Every structure is written in structure tokens, then in C-alpha cells.
Coordinates of C-alpha atoms in Angstrom, one line a residue:
M1 CA 0.2 0.0 0.0
L2 CA 0.9 3.2 -1.1
I3 CA 1.6 6.1 1.4
T4 CA 1.1 9.7 0.7
G5 CA 3.0 12.4 2.5
K6 CA 6.8 14.4 0.4
I7 CA 9.7 13.1 2.7
V8 CA 13.2 14.8 1.6
I9 CA 16.2 12.9 2.4
V10 CA 19.9 14.9 2.8
D11 CA 22.7 13.2 3.8
D12 CA 26.1 13.4 1.7
E13 CA 27.0 9.4 2.7
D14 CA 25.8 7.2 -0.3
M15 CA 24.8 3.6 2.0
V16 CA 22.4 5.9 4.2
I17 CA 20.7 7.5 1.0
K18 CA 20.0 3.3 -0.5
T19 CA 19.3 2.3 3.1
L20 CA 16.2 4.9 3.7
K21 CA 15.5 5.1 0.4
T22 CA 15.1 1.2 0.5
L23 CA 13.5 0.6 3.3
L24 CA 10.6 3.1 3.2
K25 CA 10.3 1.8 -0.1
I26 CA 9.6 -1.9 1.3
E27 CA 7.1 0.5 3.6
G28 CA 4.9 1.6 1.0
F29 CA 7.0 5.3 1.2
S30 CA 6.1 6.2 -3.0
N31 CA 7.4 10.7 -2.7
V32 CA 10.7 9.6 -1.3
N33 CA 12.7 12.4 -2.7
I34 CA 16.9 11.8 -1.7
F35 CA 19.5 14.6 -2.2
N36 CA 23.4 14.5 -1.2
D37 CA 24.3 18.1 -1.9
T38 CA 22.1 20.7 1.3
D39 CA 21.7 23.9 -2.0
L40 CA 20.4 21.0 -3.5
A41 CA 17.7 20.5 -1.5
L42 CA 17.1 23.6 -0.7
E43 CA 16.4 24.6 -4.3
Y44 CA 13.8 22.1 -4.5
I45 CA 12.1 22.6 -0.1
R46 CA 12.0 26.2 -1.7
E47 CA 10.2 25.3 -4.7
N48 CA 8.0 22.2 -3.2
P49 CA 6.1 21.5 -0.3
C50 CA 7.1 18.7 1.9
D51 CA 6.0 17.2 4.6
L52 CA 9.2 16.0 6.0
I53 CA 12.7 16.5 6.1
I54 CA 15.3 13.8 7.6
S55 CA 19.4 15.6 7.5
D56 CA 22.1 13.6 8.6
F57 CA 24.9 16.6 11.2
I58 CA 28.3 15.8 9.5
M59 CA 27.8 17.0 5.4
P60 CA 30.1 18.9 3.7
K61 CA 28.7 21.8 3.2
M62 CA 27.0 22.9 5.7
N63 CA 25.7 20.6 8.5
G64 CA 22.7 19.4 9.2
I65 CA 21.1 22.1 11.6
E66 CA 22.3 24.9 9.5
F67 CA 20.4 23.1 7.4
L68 CA 17.8 22.9 8.7
S69 CA 17.6 26.1 10.3
K70 CA 16.8 28.1 6.5
A71 CA 14.5 25.0 6.5
K72 CA 12.1 25.4 8.8
Q73 CA 12.6 29.5 7.5
I74 CA 11.0 28.3 4.2
H75 CA 8.7 26.5 5.4
P76 CA 8.5 26.8 9.2
D77 CA 5.4 23.9 9.5
T78 CA 6.5 21.3 8.0
T79 CA 7.8 18.0 10.4
Q80 CA 11.9 17.4 10.9
I81 CA 14.1 14.7 11.5
L82 CA 18.3 14.7 12.4
L83 CA 20.6 11.8 12.0
T84 CA 22.8 11.7 14.2
G85 CA 25.9 9.4 15.3
Y86 CA 26.0 8.8 19.4
A87 CA 29.0 12.1 20.1
D88 CA 26.5 14.7 18.4
K89 CA 23.8 13.6 20.8
E90 CA 25.0 17.1 22.6
N91 CA 23.5 18.9 20.0
A92 CA 20.8 18.0 18.5
I93 CA 19.5 18.6 21.6
R94 CA 20.5 21.8 21.3
A95 CA 18.8 22.3 17.5
I96 CA 15.8 19.8 19.5
N97 CA 15.2 22.9 21.7
E98 CA 16.7 25.7 19.5
L99 CA 15.0 24.8 16.5
G100 CA 12.1 22.6 17.5
I101 CA 13.3 19.0 15.3
F102 CA 10.9 17.1 15.8
K103 CA 13.0 13.9 17.0
Y104 CA 16.9 12.6 16.8
I105 CA 17.5 9.4 15.7
E106 CA 20.8 8.1 16.2
K107 CA 23.3 5.7 14.0
P108 CA 22.5 2.9 12.9
W109 CA 18.7 2.9 13.4
I110 CA 16.7 0.7 14.0
N111 CA 14.6 0.1 11.4
D112 CA 10.3 -0.5 13.1
D113 CA 11.8 3.4 15.4
I114 CA 12.6 5.2 12.2
I115 CA 9.5 4.3 10.2
L116 CA 7.1 5.1 13.5
N117 CA 9.2 8.3 14.0
I118 CA 8.6 8.9 10.1
K119 CA 5.2 7.8 10.2
N120 CA 4.3 10.7 13.0
G121 CA 6.9 13.1 12.0
I122 CA 4.3 13.2 8.6
E123 CA 1.1 13.0 10.5
R124 CA 2.3 15.6 13.1
T125 CA 2.5 18.1 9.0
R126 CA -0.7 17.1 8.6
L127 CA -2.0 18.6 12.0
K128 CA -0.3 21.5 12.7
S129 CA -1.0 22.3 8.3
Q130 CA -4.6 21.3 9.6
L131 CA -4.7 23.6 12.5
K132 CA -3.2 26.7 10.9
N133 CA -5.8 26.4 8.7
K134 CA -8.5 26.1 11.5
I135 CA -6.6 28.9 13.5
E136 CA -7.2 30.5 9.8
E137 CA -10.5 30.0 9.2
L138 CA -10.8 30.5 13.1
E139 CA -9.6 34.5 12.3
V140 CA -11.7 35.2 9.8
A141 CA -14.1 34.6 11.5
N142 CA -14.2 36.4 14.8
S143 CA -13.5 38.8 11.8
K144 CA -16.4 38.6 10.3
L145 CA -17.8 38.4 14.0
E146 CA -16.3 40.6 14.8
E147 CA -18.1 43.4 12.4
Y148 CA -20.9 41.7 12.8
S149 CA -21.7 42.7 16.8
K150 CA -19.9 45.7 15.2
S151 CA -22.5 45.9 13.1
L152 CA -25.2 44.6 15.4
E153 CA -24.1 47.2 18.4
E154 CA -25.0 50.4 16.0
K155 CA -28.1 48.6 15.0
V156 CA -29.4 47.7 18.5
A157 CA -28.0 51.5 19.2
E158 CA -30.1 52.7 15.7
R159 CA -33.5 50.9 17.2
T160 CA -32.6 52.0 21.1
K161 CA -32.5 55.7 19.9
D162 CA -35.7 54.6 17.4
L163 CA -37.4 53.1 20.6
N164 CA -36.5 56.2 22.6
V165 CA -38.0 58.5 20.2
S166 CA -41.5 56.7 20.2
N167 CA -41.4 56.3 23.1
V168 CA -41.2 59.9 24.0
K169 CA -43.9 60.5 20.9
L170 CA -46.2 58.1 22.0
N171 CA -45.9 59.9 26.3
T172 CA -46.9 63.1 25.0
I173 CA -48.9 61.7 23.2
L174 CA -51.1 59.8 25.6
E175 CA -50.1 62.6 28.4
N176 CA -51.9 65.3 26.2
L177 CA -54.4 63.5 25.1
A178 CA -58.0 65.4 25.8
D179 CA -59.8 62.1 26.3
G180 CA -58.3 60.2 30.3
L181 CA -56.8 56.6 29.1
V182 CA -56.5 53.9 31.4
M183 CA -56.4 49.9 31.6
F184 CA -57.4 48.3 33.9
N185 CA -56.2 43.9 34.7
S186 CA -59.5 41.6 35.0
N187 CA -59.6 42.2 38.4
N188 CA -60.9 45.8 37.6
V189 CA -57.3 47.6 39.1
I190 CA -56.1 50.1 37.4
V191 CA -52.4 49.7 36.4
Q192 CA -51.7 52.9 34.6
S193 CA -53.2 55.8 33.6
N194 CA -52.7 59.6 32.1
S195 CA -52.6 63.2 32.9
R196 CA -56.6 63.7 32.0
A197 CA -57.7 60.6 33.8
K198 CA -55.9 62.3 37.4
E199 CA -57.6 65.0 36.3
F200 CA -61.3 63.1 36.3
F201 CA -60.4 61.2 39.0
C202 CA -58.4 64.0 41.2
I203 CA -60.0 63.4 45.3
N204 CA -57.8 66.2 46.5
E205 CA -56.3 69.7 44.5
N206 CA -54.1 70.5 47.7
Q207 CA -51.6 66.7 47.2
S208 CA -48.9 67.0 46.2
S209 CA -47.3 65.7 42.9
D210 CA -45.5 62.8 44.5
A211 CA -48.9 61.8 45.4
K212 CA -51.0 62.3 42.2
K213 CA -49.2 60.5 40.1
D214 CA -50.5 57.1 42.7
T215 CA -53.3 58.4 42.8
L216 CA -55.4 56.0 40.3
C217 CA -53.0 53.4 40.2
G218 CA -54.2 50.6 43.3
K219 CA -58.7 51.9 42.8
N220 CA -60.7 49.6 41.4
F221 CA -61.4 51.4 38.2
F222 CA -65.7 50.3 38.2
E223 CA -65.5 52.2 42.2
L224 CA -64.5 55.2 40.8
I225 CA -67.0 55.9 37.8
I226 CA -71.2 55.6 38.6
N227 CA -73.9 53.8 37.1
E228 CA -76.5 56.3 36.2
K229 CA -79.0 53.8 35.0
D230 CA -77.6 51.0 37.3
K231 CA -77.4 48.9 33.9
K232 CA -76.1 45.3 34.1
I233 CA -72.4 45.4 31.9
D234 CA -71.5 42.6 29.8
K235 CA -68.0 41.8 29.5
N236 CA -67.8 42.0 25.9
E237 CA -69.2 45.3 26.1
K238 CA -66.9 48.4 23.4
T239 CA -69.3 51.2 24.8
L240 CA -70.3 52.4 28.0
R241 CA -73.0 55.2 27.8
D242 CA -75.0 56.6 30.7
F243 CA -72.1 57.0 32.2
S244 CA -70.5 60.1 34.9
I245 CA -67.7 61.0 37.5
I246 CA -67.9 63.1 40.1
D247 CA -65.9 66.4 40.1
Y248 CA -65.4 67.0 43.5
R249 CA -63.2 70.8 43.0
E250 CA -66.5 71.7 41.6
N251 CA -69.5 69.8 43.0
K252 CA -71.1 67.7 39.7
K253 CA -71.5 65.1 38.1
I254 CA -69.7 65.1 34.2
P255 CA -70.8 62.5 31.6
V256 CA -68.6 61.2 29.8
E257 CA -68.6 58.2 27.7
I258 CA -65.7 54.8 28.3
N259 CA -64.4 53.8 25.3
L260 CA -63.0 49.6 26.3
A261 CA -60.5 47.7 24.5
D262 CA -59.1 44.4 25.5
V263 CA -55.5 44.5 24.7
K264 CA -53.1 41.0 26.1
I265 CA -49.5 42.4 28.0
E266 CA -46.9 39.3 28.6
D267 CA -49.9 36.2 29.1
E268 CA -52.0 39.0 30.7
S269 CA -55.6 39.9 30.7
Y270 CA -55.4 44.6 30.2
K271 CA -58.9 46.3 29.3
I272 CA -57.5 50.1 28.2
A273 CA -60.4 53.0 28.6
L274 CA -61.0 56.1 26.8
I275 CA -63.2 58.3 28.7
R276 CA -63.7 61.2 27.2
D277 CA -66.1 64.1 28.5
I278 CA -69.9 64.4 26.8
T279 CA -71.0 67.6 28.4
F280 CA -70.3 69.7 25.0
Q281 CA -73.0 66.7 23.6
K282 CA -74.7 66.4 26.3
E283 CA -76.0 70.2 26.2
N284 CA -76.8 70.3 22.4
E285 CA -78.9 67.4 23.1
R286 CA -80.6 68.8 25.8
L287 CA -81.0 72.2 23.8
R288 CA -82.1 70.5 20.3
D289 CA -84.0 68.0 22.5
D290 CA -86.3 71.4 24.1
F291 CA -86.1 72.7 20.6
I292 CA -88.3 69.8 18.7
A293 CA -90.0 69.1 22.3
T294 CA -90.9 73.2 22.0
L295 CA -91.6 72.5 18.2
T296 CA -94.1 69.9 18.0
H297 CA -95.3 71.0 21.8
D298 CA -96.6 74.4 19.2
L299 CA -97.5 72.1 16.2
R300 CA -100.2 70.4 18.6
T301 CA -102.4 72.8 19.1
P302 CA -103.4 74.3 15.4
L303 CA -103.2 70.8 14.4
L304 CA -106.7 70.6 16.6
A305 CA -107.8 72.8 15.4
S306 CA -107.7 72.1 12.4
I307 CA -108.4 68.3 12.8
N308 CA -112.2 69.8 14.3
A309 CA -112.4 71.6 11.8
L310 CA -112.5 69.6 9.2
D311 CA -114.4 67.4 11.6
F312 CA -117.1 69.6 11.9
T313 CA -117.4 70.6 7.8
L314 CA -118.0 66.8 7.4
N315 CA -120.3 66.7 10.0
G316 CA -122.6 69.0 7.3
E317 CA -122.8 71.5 9.8
L318 CA -121.6 74.1 7.5
G319 CA -123.8 72.4 4.6
N320 CA -124.6 69.7 3.0
L321 CA -121.3 68.2 0.7
S322 CA -120.5 66.8 -2.3
D323 CA -118.6 63.6 -2.4
E324 CA -115.3 64.2 -3.7
L325 CA -114.6 67.4 -0.9
K326 CA -116.3 65.3 1.0
E327 CA -113.1 63.2 0.4
L328 CA -110.1 65.2 -0.5
L329 CA -111.7 66.4 3.2
S330 CA -111.7 63.6 4.4
V331 CA -107.7 63.2 3.0
M332 CA -106.7 66.4 4.6
K333 CA -108.2 64.7 8.3
K334 CA -106.7 61.6 7.9
S335 CA -103.3 63.8 7.3
S336 CA -103.7 65.7 10.2
E337 CA -104.1 63.2 12.3
D338 CA -100.9 61.4 11.7
M339 CA -99.2 64.1 11.7
L340 CA -100.5 65.1 15.2
G341 CA -99.8 61.1 16.2
L342 CA -96.7 62.3 15.1
V343 CA -95.6 65.1 16.8
N344 CA -97.2 63.3 20.5
A345 CA -94.4 59.9 19.3
L346 CA -91.7 63.0 19.4
L347 CA -93.6 64.2 22.4
E348 CA -93.1 61.3 23.7
V349 CA -88.8 60.1 23.0
Y350 CA -88.4 64.0 24.9
R351 CA -90.7 63.4 27.7
Y352 CA -88.8 60.3 27.9
E353 CA -84.9 60.6 27.0
S354 CA -85.7 64.3 29.0
G355 CA -86.0 62.3 32.2
K356 CA -89.7 64.6 33.0
L357 CA -91.7 61.2 32.1
F358 CA -93.3 59.4 35.7
L359 CA -94.6 56.1 35.5
C360 CA -97.8 56.1 37.1
K361 CA -97.8 52.4 38.2
T362 CA -101.3 50.9 38.6
H363 CA -102.3 47.3 39.1
F364 CA -104.4 45.9 36.4
S365 CA -105.2 43.1 34.5
L366 CA -102.5 41.9 31.0
N367 CA -105.4 39.7 29.7
E368 CA -107.7 42.7 29.8
L369 CA -105.5 45.3 28.5
I370 CA -104.9 43.1 25.4
E371 CA -107.7 42.2 24.8
E372 CA -108.6 46.0 24.5
C373 CA -105.5 46.4 22.5
T374 CA -107.0 43.8 19.7
K375 CA -109.9 45.2 20.2
K376 CA -109.2 47.9 18.8
L377 CA -107.5 46.7 15.6
E378 CA -109.9 44.6 14.5
P379 CA -110.8 47.0 11.6
L380 CA -106.8 46.8 10.4
L381 CA -106.9 42.7 10.2
R382 CA -110.3 42.9 7.4
T383 CA -108.1 44.2 5.1
D384 CA -105.6 41.4 4.6
N385 CA -108.0 38.6 6.3
L386 CA -106.0 38.0 9.2
R387 CA -106.4 37.1 12.4
F388 CA -105.5 37.1 16.3
E389 CA -104.9 34.0 18.1
F390 CA -103.6 33.5 22.0
T391 CA -101.2 30.7 21.5
A392 CA -98.4 28.9 23.5
T393 CA -95.4 30.5 24.2
A394 CA -91.9 28.8 23.8
S395 CA -89.7 29.6 27.2
F396 CA -91.1 30.4 30.1
S397 CA -94.1 28.1 31.9
N398 CA -97.1 29.3 30.0
D399 CA -99.7 30.5 31.8
N400 CA -103.8 31.0 30.6
S401 CA -104.5 32.3 34.2
D402 CA -105.9 36.2 34.5
I403 CA -102.7 38.3 35.9
T404 CA -102.5 41.9 37.5
I405 CA -99.5 43.2 36.7
N406 CA -98.0 46.2 38.6
A407 CA -97.3 48.7 35.8
D408 CA -98.0 52.0 34.2
K409 CA -101.6 50.6 32.2
N410 CA -101.2 54.0 29.4
E411 CA -97.5 53.0 28.5
I412 CA -97.5 49.1 28.3
R413 CA -100.7 49.3 26.4
R414 CA -99.1 51.7 24.5
V415 CA -95.9 48.9 23.8
V416 CA -99.2 46.8 23.1
S417 CA -100.6 48.1 20.7
N418 CA -97.4 48.9 18.8
L419 CA -96.0 46.2 18.7
L420 CA -99.6 44.7 17.5
G421 CA -99.5 47.4 14.6
N422 CA -96.0 45.9 13.1
A423 CA -97.0 42.5 13.1
I424 CA -100.4 43.5 11.4
K425 CA -98.4 46.0 8.8
H426 CA -95.8 42.8 7.6
S427 CA -97.7 40.0 8.1
K428 CA -98.8 37.3 5.0
K429 CA -103.0 38.4 4.1
D430 CA -105.0 35.4 5.0
G431 CA -102.1 35.4 8.5
T432 CA -101.9 35.2 12.3
I433 CA -100.8 36.5 14.9
K434 CA -100.2 35.0 17.5
I435 CA -100.4 35.9 21.2
G436 CA -98.7 34.8 23.9
I437 CA -98.4 35.7 27.7
A438 CA -96.3 34.3 29.6
T439 CA -94.5 33.8 33.8
D440 CA -91.4 33.2 36.0
K441 CA -91.9 33.1 38.8
K442 CA -93.2 37.6 39.2
D443 CA -91.5 38.3 35.9
V444 CA -94.5 37.8 33.1
R445 CA -92.7 38.1 29.0
V446 CA -95.7 38.4 26.2
D447 CA -95.3 37.3 22.3
I448 CA -96.6 38.6 19.4
I449 CA -95.5 36.6 16.8
D450 CA -95.9 37.1 13.0
F451 CA -95.3 35.2 10.0
G452 CA -94.6 37.4 7.4
E453 CA -91.4 38.6 6.1
G454 CA -89.6 38.6 9.1
L455 CA -85.8 40.2 9.6
S456 CA -82.4 39.8 8.7
K457 CA -79.9 40.0 11.1
E458 CA -78.7 42.7 10.2
D459 CA -82.2 44.9 10.4
I460 CA -82.5 42.6 14.1
E461 CA -79.5 45.3 14.7
K462 CA -81.0 48.9 14.0
L463 CA -84.0 47.8 15.7
F464 CA -85.5 49.5 18.4
K465 CA -83.2 52.3 17.8
R466 CA -84.6 56.6 17.0
F467 CA -85.9 56.1 13.5
S468 CA -85.9 53.2 12.0
Q469 CA -88.4 51.3 10.3
G470 CA -87.2 48.2 10.9
T471 CA -86.1 46.2 7.3
S472 CA -83.7 48.0 4.9
K473 CA -85.8 46.6 2.5
K474 CA -88.6 49.5 2.2
R475 CA -88.6 52.6 2.9
S476 CA -92.4 52.5 5.0
A477 CA -94.3 55.8 5.4
S478 CA -94.2 55.3 9.9
T479 CA -92.0 57.5 11.4
G480 CA -89.4 54.7 12.6
L481 CA -90.3 55.8 16.6
G482 CA -92.8 53.3 17.7
L483 CA -90.4 50.2 18.3
Y484 CA -87.9 53.5 19.9
L485 CA -90.5 54.1 21.9
S486 CA -91.5 51.1 23.2
R487 CA -88.2 50.4 24.2
Q488 CA -88.3 53.4 26.5
I489 CA -91.3 51.9 27.8
V490 CA -90.3 48.8 29.1
E491 CA -86.6 49.5 29.8
A492 CA -88.5 52.1 31.8
H493 CA -90.1 50.0 33.7
N494 CA -87.1 48.3 34.2
G495 CA -87.3 45.1 31.2
Q496 CA -85.9 44.0 27.8
I497 CA -87.4 44.2 24.6
F498 CA -86.5 42.5 22.1
A499 CA -86.6 40.5 18.8
K500 CA -86.1 37.8 16.9
G501 CA -86.3 36.2 13.2
E502 CA -85.5 35.5 9.9
P503 CA -86.2 36.1 5.9
N504 CA -89.2 35.3 4.8
Q505 CA -90.0 33.1 7.7
G506 CA -92.4 36.1 10.1
C507 CA -90.7 37.2 13.7
T508 CA -91.5 37.6 16.7
F509 CA -91.4 40.7 19.4
S510 CA -91.0 40.0 22.8
F511 CA -91.0 42.7 25.9
I512 CA -90.3 41.1 30.1
L513 CA -91.4 43.0 32.5
K514 CA -89.2 42.0 35.9
N515 CA -91.3 42.2 39.3
A516 CA -94.0 42.8 37.8
I517 CA -96.8 40.2 38.5
V518 CA -98.1 41.1 41.8
E519 CA -101.1 38.3 41.9
K520 CA -102.9 35.9 40.2
Q521 CA -107.0 35.3 39.9
V522 CA -107.3 32.1 38.2
V523 CA -110.5 32.5 35.5

């Protein structure tokens, strides 16, 4: 087997050279270069890197130590072996110490020993070469790492600077917001707030600046605001209305609107509340509503006078009228009555919104009230051949007995009439409008079910809002105040009103009056 590795042997004795060459050939070394002249050997070494140099100590032109010293200058990493006689042993040891020669071998040598040293020398050269390459690679990698580290430091410094600027901008924006901003945790405990929020909730104006800084942290947010209508707050609500806070400096309430947003910071859930002072908006709404109320109130007198005059004329008090004139005056009277209904509805809405309407609660039969409403509306059923029908309801427990409740009879009559009129308007010909009454302890629910055109999800979301006509399919001649006023009335009774339905599958309108039942009378 041929062994790789370039070997250079320098010796002036032919016998030594032939012996080494033969021995190395037998051991499988194929690349052996023999020289008996040191100058020729140095010239060869300059042009040909080698793995091992073997040199005799005593030679004519220069001794082995001088030769190996010059060879080492040419190829510092090449392994060197010095052949010496016994008398030169001391010089060989000095060469090892000074030049870093790998080994010295005394003549005559033992073949196995010299072969082992030659193999170890070649392997040493290769390992040194590999180590040198690795060191060079490591130096290159270190250089790149230093460049990257320097670049990274510059980027980090630049990014840190940008973040600091952004933080300063963000803090400036938050601190100078016209609205108050607080962040509270899942236990509603405030953990951070801006300057405007501190102004909102400032309890003691004489506090030091350090004390004011921590006034809000650790307090329960919902204990600092006033729920004007005592409504239950849904955890998913995004906007809170009908809330206020107390300005202790001027001893007055400040109406506010609160917008909530959910955030997560390091797996912790928080809410951010943006608190807006809506005093100005409330005052504008009040002025607007006062104007509308005054205007509509002043319209009632001329409208009533016009209706009475038309009614007086139609009754023939001013003489006989032709059929064409009677029809014309009837249309005028109907238009005036519709206008009066709109005026009255606007006035009722204003009274509820302004808090100027006080419920006059009495005990009355809910069954009888519904019967009164159905009888009053029966003439409207004839056009499309509709009919009313009392039916069992799906939820709550159905109750066929006469139910006495404590509520404002006139206002509940208005709600039932509005819902029945709405069902008549949207029912199909020859259809049935079902009315159900159900009870649960002291709560009572009324269901009014029609099988008409139904409602989409988008339409249901718009119901019970002011001037909403209940459907996006067509525009009717209604004012859009009936369902809104019904909601105001039911909520004034601490109740709920809602609707459900699907397109072309009818609709169910329901309202619940809580703690309204005072007694039951079995019919």
C-alpha cells in the first residue's frame, strides 16, 4: 500500500541514502526525494512544500542543524528529523530545544523505530497544517463576527434610539390626550393612567405632585365611575354610555362615554378605557330636544284646530258637501291626524329621554289590556283577512290564567299596540298573529308572533333605534319612533324588549317586565 506524504532526505553518504530509500519503499512510501547536496535540497524545498525533512548532522557544505534552520525559514510547519552519531547527541538535543526539531535518531537506527517516527512526523505536519487552516478560518470567522458584532451594536443603538424617540412621542401623545386613558387588569384594578384621567378622578387638589401621581393606581376602575341607570355591564361591551364621574373640585357630575379595548401583555389580560367628557354633546342634545319639544308642542294646537274644523265640516255643520269634497276633506283630516300622531310620539320620546316622564303604576289585568288592544285594532285586520290568536310560548311557563301586574297601564298599552300594529303591517294575507303570555315567578313576558316577511340579522340590530323603520328592504311611511318609544317604556319599567326572526319566516317581538306580577286570579 502506497503511503502519501512528501519526504526529503539529505545525506552525503550513499550507503545511508540507499538504505533509507529501500526501507521506505518496502514500507510503502512513494514520494521520497533524495539529495546529497544541501544547496540542491534547499532549492527543491523552496519550490516544493514537503511533509517531512530528514537530514544528516555531519555534511560537507553545512551541518544538519544549519540546513534544517534554513529549511525551517522556508517551511516553518514541516516536521524535521536529525540523523546523528552518538558523539553528536548533545548537539542534537540543543537543536531540538533551539529549532524545534521533532526528533533526532542515532546511527545506526532501528528500522521499526525510524519508520514509526517518519509516520508520526508526516502526521504531525498534516495536523499542524490542518490546525493552521482551522486557525485561519477561525480568524476569518472572528473577523466577520467582530464586524457583525459592531454592525449589530450599531443597529441596536440605532433601534434603541428609534424606540426611545417612539416612546417619547407615544408618551407625549398619551399624556396630552384630551380624553382620559386608564389601563386596568382582570380584577378591574388600575395599573396605569394618563394626566387627563388623573384630572378626571383627582380627589384632593392639595395633594403633592408625587401623591397625585399614584392616586389612581391600585383603585377599582368601576368603583370610580357612576352607572346612572344601574345597567349590568357585559364583559364584551366596547362602549359604555350613561356613565358619569364626580368632579369634587366643583361638586358636579361629568357625563362621560367610555370606550373599552382588550389587550394582552406578557400573557396577562388588560383593558384600556378611553374616557371622554361629553358634557358639551349632552348640552347640545338637550338644546336640540328642547327645541323639538317646544316646536312639536306648539304644533299640537293648530293641528287639533284643523282636525276639529275638518271634522265639523265633514259632519255637515256648514251645509251639505259633494262626495268629491268629502273625500278631499277626509284625506286632509287623515293627514292631520297622522301629523298629530308624529307630534305626540316626538313629545313622548322627549319626555322619556329627558327623564321628565314619571310612570304612574297601578294594578291591572294584563290579559284584559291585551284584549282591549286587539279589539281596537280589529278593523285593521279586515284588509288582509288577518286574525289574532292566543298561543302557548316556547320558553318560560305558559300561563292561561288572568295575570295582574303593577305597571303604568297607559304606557304598556302603547307598547302592546305598537307591537301589534307592527305585526299587522308586516303579516301576509290570510295570516295569523299569535299572542302569548308567559310567567316566571314574578316576571311576565309577552310574545307577539307574525308569519310575514321576517327580519335579517342586520335589520334586528337596527330595531328599537330612533327613526329606524325596522327593515332595510323598503321604506315605509312610518316615523320609525314606535319601536324606539316602546323600548324606552319597557326599560323605564326595568324590563327588556327584543326581537328574533329569519327572512321570510316571520318574526317574534317580546318584552319582559321583571318583578311586575302582584297576584294571580284563576279565570
